[in-house]
Tab-separated table of C-alpha atoms in Angstrom:
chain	number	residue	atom	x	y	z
A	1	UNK	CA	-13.823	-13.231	5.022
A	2	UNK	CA	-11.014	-11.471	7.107
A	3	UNK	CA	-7.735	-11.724	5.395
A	4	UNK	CA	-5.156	-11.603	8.629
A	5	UNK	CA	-1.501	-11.299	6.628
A	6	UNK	CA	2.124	-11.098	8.301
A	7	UNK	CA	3.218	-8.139	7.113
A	8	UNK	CA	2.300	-4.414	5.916
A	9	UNK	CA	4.064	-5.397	2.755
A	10	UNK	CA	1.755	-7.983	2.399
A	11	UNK	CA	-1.007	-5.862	3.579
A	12	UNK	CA	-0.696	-3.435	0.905
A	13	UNK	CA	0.152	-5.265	-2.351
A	14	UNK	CA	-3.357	-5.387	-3.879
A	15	UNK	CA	-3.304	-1.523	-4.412
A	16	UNK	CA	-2.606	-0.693	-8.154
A	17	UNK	CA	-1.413	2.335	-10.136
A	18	UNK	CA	-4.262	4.509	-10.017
A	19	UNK	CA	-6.203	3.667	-7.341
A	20	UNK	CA	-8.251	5.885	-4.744
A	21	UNK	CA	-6.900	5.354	-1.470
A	22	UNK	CA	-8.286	6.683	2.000
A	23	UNK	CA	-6.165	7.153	4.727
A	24	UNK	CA	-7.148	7.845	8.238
A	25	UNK	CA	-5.670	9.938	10.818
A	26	UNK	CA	-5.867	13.400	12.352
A	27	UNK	CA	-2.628	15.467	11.458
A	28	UNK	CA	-0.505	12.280	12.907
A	29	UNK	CA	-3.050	10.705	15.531
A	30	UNK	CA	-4.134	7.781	13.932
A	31	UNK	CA	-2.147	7.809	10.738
A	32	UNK	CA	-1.185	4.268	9.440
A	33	UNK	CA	2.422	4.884	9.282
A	34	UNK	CA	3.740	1.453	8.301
A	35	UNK	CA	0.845	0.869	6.018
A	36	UNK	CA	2.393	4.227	4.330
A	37	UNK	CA	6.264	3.155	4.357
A	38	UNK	CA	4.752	-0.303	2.798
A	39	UNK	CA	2.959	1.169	0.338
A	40	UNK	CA	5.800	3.470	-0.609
A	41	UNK	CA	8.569	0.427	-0.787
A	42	UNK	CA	5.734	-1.312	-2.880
A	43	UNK	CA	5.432	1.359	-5.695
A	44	UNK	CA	2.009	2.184	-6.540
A	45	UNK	CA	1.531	5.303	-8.076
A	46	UNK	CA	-0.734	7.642	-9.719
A	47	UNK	CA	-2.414	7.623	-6.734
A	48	UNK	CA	-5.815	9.378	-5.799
A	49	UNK	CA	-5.511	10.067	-1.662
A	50	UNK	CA	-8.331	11.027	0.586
A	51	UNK	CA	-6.692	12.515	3.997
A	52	UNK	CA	-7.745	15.438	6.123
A	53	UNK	CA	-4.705	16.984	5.540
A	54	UNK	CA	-1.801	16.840	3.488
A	55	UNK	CA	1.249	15.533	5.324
A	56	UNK	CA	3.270	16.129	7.853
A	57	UNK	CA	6.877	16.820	7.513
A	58	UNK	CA	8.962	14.113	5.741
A	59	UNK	CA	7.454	10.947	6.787
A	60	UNK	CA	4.195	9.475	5.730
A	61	UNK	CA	1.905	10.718	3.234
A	62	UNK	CA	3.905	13.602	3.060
A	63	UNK	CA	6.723	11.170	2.060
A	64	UNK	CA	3.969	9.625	-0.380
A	65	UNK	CA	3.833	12.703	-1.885
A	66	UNK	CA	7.179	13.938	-2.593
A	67	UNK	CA	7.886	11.143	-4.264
A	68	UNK	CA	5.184	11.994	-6.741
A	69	UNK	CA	3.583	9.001	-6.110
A	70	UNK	CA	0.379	10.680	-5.927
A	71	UNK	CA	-1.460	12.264	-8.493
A	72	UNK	CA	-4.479	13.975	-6.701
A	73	UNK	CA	-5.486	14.987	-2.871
A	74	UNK	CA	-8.945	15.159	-1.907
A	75	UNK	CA	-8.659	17.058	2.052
A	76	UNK	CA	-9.352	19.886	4.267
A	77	UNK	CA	-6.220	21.360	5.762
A	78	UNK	CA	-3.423	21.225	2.565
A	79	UNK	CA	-1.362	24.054	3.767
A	80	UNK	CA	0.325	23.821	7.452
A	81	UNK	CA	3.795	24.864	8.863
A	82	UNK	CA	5.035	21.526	7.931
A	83	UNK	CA	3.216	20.918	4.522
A	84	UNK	CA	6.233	21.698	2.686
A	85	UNK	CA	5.861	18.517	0.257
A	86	UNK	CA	2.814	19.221	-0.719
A	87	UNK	CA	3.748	22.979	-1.139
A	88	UNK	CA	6.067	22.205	-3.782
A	89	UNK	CA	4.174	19.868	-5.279
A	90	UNK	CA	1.181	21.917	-5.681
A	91	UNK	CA	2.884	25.387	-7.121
A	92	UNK	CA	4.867	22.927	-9.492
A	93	UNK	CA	1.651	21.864	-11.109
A	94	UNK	CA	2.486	18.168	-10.129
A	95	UNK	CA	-0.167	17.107	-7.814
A	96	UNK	CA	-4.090	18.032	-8.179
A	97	UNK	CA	-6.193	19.353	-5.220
A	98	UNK	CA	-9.616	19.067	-4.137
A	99	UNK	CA	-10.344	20.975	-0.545
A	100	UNK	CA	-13.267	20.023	1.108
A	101	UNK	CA	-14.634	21.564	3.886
A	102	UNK	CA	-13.550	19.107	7.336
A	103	UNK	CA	-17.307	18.323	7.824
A	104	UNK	CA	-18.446	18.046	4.737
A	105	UNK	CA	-15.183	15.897	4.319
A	106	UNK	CA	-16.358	13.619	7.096
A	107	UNK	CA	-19.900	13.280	5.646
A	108	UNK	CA	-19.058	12.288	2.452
A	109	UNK	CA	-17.234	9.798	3.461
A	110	UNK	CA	-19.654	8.453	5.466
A	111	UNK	CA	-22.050	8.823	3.383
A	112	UNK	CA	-20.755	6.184	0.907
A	113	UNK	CA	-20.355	3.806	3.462
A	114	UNK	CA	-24.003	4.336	4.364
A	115	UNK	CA	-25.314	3.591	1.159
A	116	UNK	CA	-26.696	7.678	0.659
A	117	UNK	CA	-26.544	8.585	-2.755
A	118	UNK	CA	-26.284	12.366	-2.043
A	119	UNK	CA	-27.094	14.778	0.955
A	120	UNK	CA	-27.544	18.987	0.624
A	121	UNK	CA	-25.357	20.909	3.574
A	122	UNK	CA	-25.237	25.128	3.815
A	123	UNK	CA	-21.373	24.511	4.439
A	124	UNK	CA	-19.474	26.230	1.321
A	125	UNK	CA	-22.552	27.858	-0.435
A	126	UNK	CA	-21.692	31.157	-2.108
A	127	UNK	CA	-17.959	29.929	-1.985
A	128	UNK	CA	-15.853	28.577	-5.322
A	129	UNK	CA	-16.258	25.415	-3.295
A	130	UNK	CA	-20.055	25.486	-4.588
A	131	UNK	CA	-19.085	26.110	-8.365
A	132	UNK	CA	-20.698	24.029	-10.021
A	133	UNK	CA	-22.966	21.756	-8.024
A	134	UNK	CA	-26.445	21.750	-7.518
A	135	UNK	CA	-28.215	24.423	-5.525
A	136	UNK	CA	-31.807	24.466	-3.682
A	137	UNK	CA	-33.163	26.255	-0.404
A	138	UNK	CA	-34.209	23.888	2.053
A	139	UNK	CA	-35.700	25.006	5.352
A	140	UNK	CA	-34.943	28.392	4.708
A	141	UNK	CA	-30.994	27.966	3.921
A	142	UNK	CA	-29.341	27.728	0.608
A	143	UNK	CA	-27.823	24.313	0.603
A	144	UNK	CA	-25.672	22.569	-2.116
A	145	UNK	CA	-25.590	19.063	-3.171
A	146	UNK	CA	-22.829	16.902	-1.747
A	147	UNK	CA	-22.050	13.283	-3.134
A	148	UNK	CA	-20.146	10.254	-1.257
A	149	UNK	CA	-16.744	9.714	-1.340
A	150	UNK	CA	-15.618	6.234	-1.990
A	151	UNK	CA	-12.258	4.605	-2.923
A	152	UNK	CA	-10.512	0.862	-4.085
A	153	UNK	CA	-8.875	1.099	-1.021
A	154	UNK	CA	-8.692	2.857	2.902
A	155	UNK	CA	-5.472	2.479	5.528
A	156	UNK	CA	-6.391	2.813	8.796
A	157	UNK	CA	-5.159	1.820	12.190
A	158	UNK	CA	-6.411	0.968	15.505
A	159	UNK	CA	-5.293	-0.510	18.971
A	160	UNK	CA	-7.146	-4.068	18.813
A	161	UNK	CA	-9.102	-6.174	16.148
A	162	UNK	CA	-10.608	-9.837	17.252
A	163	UNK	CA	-10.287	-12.478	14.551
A	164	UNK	CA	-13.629	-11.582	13.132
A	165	UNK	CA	-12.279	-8.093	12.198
A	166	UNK	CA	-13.984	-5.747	14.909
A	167	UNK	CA	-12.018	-2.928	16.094
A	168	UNK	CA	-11.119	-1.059	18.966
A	169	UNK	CA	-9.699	2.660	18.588
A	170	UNK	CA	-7.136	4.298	21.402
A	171	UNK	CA	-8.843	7.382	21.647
A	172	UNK	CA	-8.646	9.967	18.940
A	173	UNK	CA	-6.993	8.015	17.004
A	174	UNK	CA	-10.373	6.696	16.667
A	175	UNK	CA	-11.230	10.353	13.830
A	176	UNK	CA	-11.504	8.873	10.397
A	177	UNK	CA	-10.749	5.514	11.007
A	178	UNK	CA	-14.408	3.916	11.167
A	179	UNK	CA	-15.935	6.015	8.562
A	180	UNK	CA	-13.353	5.232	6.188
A	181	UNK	CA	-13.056	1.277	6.402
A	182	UNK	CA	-16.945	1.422	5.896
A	183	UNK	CA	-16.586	3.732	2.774
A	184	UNK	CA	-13.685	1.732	0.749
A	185	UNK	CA	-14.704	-1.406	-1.543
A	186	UNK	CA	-11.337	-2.785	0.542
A	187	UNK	CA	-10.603	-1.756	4.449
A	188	UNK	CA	-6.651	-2.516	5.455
A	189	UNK	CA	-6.550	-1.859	8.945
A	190	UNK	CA	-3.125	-2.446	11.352
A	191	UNK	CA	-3.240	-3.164	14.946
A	192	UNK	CA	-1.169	-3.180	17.726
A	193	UNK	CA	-3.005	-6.437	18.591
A	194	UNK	CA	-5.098	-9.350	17.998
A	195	UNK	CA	-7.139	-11.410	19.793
A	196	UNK	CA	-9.542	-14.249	19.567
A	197	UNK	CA	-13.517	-13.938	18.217
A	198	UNK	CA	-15.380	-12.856	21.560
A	199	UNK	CA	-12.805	-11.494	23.790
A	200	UNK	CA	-13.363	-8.263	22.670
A	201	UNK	CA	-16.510	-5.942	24.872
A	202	UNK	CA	-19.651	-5.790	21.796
A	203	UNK	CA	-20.108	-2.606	24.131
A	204	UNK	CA	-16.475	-1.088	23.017
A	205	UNK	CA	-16.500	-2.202	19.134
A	206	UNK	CA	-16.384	0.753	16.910
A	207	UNK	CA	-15.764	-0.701	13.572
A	208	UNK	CA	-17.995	-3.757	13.281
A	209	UNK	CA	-15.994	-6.499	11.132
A	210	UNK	CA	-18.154	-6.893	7.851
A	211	UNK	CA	-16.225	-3.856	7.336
A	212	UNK	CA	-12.675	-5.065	7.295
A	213	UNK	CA	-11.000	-7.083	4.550
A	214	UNK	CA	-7.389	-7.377	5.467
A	215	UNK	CA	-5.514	-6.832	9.526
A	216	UNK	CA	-2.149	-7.231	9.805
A	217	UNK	CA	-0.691	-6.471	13.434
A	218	UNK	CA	2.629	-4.679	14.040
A	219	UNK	CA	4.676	-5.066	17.092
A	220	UNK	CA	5.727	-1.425	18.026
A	221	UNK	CA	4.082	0.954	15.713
A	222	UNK	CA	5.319	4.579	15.239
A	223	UNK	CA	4.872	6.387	18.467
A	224	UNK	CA	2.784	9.940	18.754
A	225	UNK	CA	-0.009	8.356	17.310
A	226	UNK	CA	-2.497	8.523	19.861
């Protein structure tokens, strides 16, 4: 049953120390920004984060981060111009890194929310990202094995949810959003809005709401998140 709470504080208090947590966005379209600062003022650490990247400047998960709040990073993109958090981090010896390649990033992911146990892609054969992990030819390619990605926990945002928990994205902000609140054993989503079971188009839902555990709407959320 949807769990609609009052604030990102409350929102956010179920994650523990050591917990896997998702969190959507594209570079900053999309990010959860006050599900971040609220998980930061709450304190949870030894944190496992799946994000396509790795931060961006001083706010956010790259805020997460220098704080050494987290203990591991599961992405594709951990080194940009304004990574410099994770930088640090990373040639200190402080913070463990998994790259994944973007789409087999995206698969996994959805993968687990699918219920598919594993699935063989060509992406990263005969690259250290293959070390390891099963091999086979299939249809004439060398493919590895690739299993889902799942975690306690996944932050996402989008514009509108109804009181049944089905969302509505603004655009790209839409990227990982869906696949993640599927994929995590509990989806916190914020909105800018909700409204009432039915007032939202069926034809517009992306995230249906068996999905989503817990929706907590802020007023003006962090702007350049489109």
């Amino acid at each position: 049953m949807l769990n609609v709470v009052e604030s990102a504080a409350a929102a956010v208090a179920p994650i523990k120390n050591g917990s896997t947590v998702m969190i959507g966005g594209f570079g900053v379209a999309g990010q959860p920004v006050e599900l971040i600062d609220a998980l930061i003022e709450q304190g949870a650490t030894d944190l496992t984060v799946v994000n396509n990247n790795a931060g961006n400047g001083d706010v956010g998960l790259a805020k997460l981060i220098s704080l050494g709040r987290v203990r591991k990073i599961i992405c594709s993109f951990p080194r940009q111009a304004d990574s410099h958090h994770f930088d640090a981090k990373y040639h200190a010896g402080e913070i463990e890194l998994e790259v994944v390649p973007q789409g087999n990033l995206a698969e996994r992911i959805r993968a687990a929310g699918a219920g598919i146990g594993a699935f063989f892609t060509p992406t990263g054969y005969g690259t250290p990202l293959a070390e390891g992990k099963e091999v086979r030819e299939l249809g004439g390619k060398m493919q590895i094995l690739e299993l889902p990605i799942t975690a306690d926990f996944s932050l996402t945002k989008a514009v509108t949810a109804d009181t049944a928990g089905n969302l509505v994205y603004r655009k790209t902000a839409r990227n990982f959003g869906p696949i993640m609140a599927a994929a995590a054993t509990h989806s916190i989503v914020q909105v800018s809005n909700i409204v009432q079971r039915g007032q939202l188009d069926p034809e517009v839902v992306v995230t249906p709401g068996i999905y989503v555990d817990t929706v907590v709407a802020i007023d003006s959320p962090a702007v350049g998140q489109a």
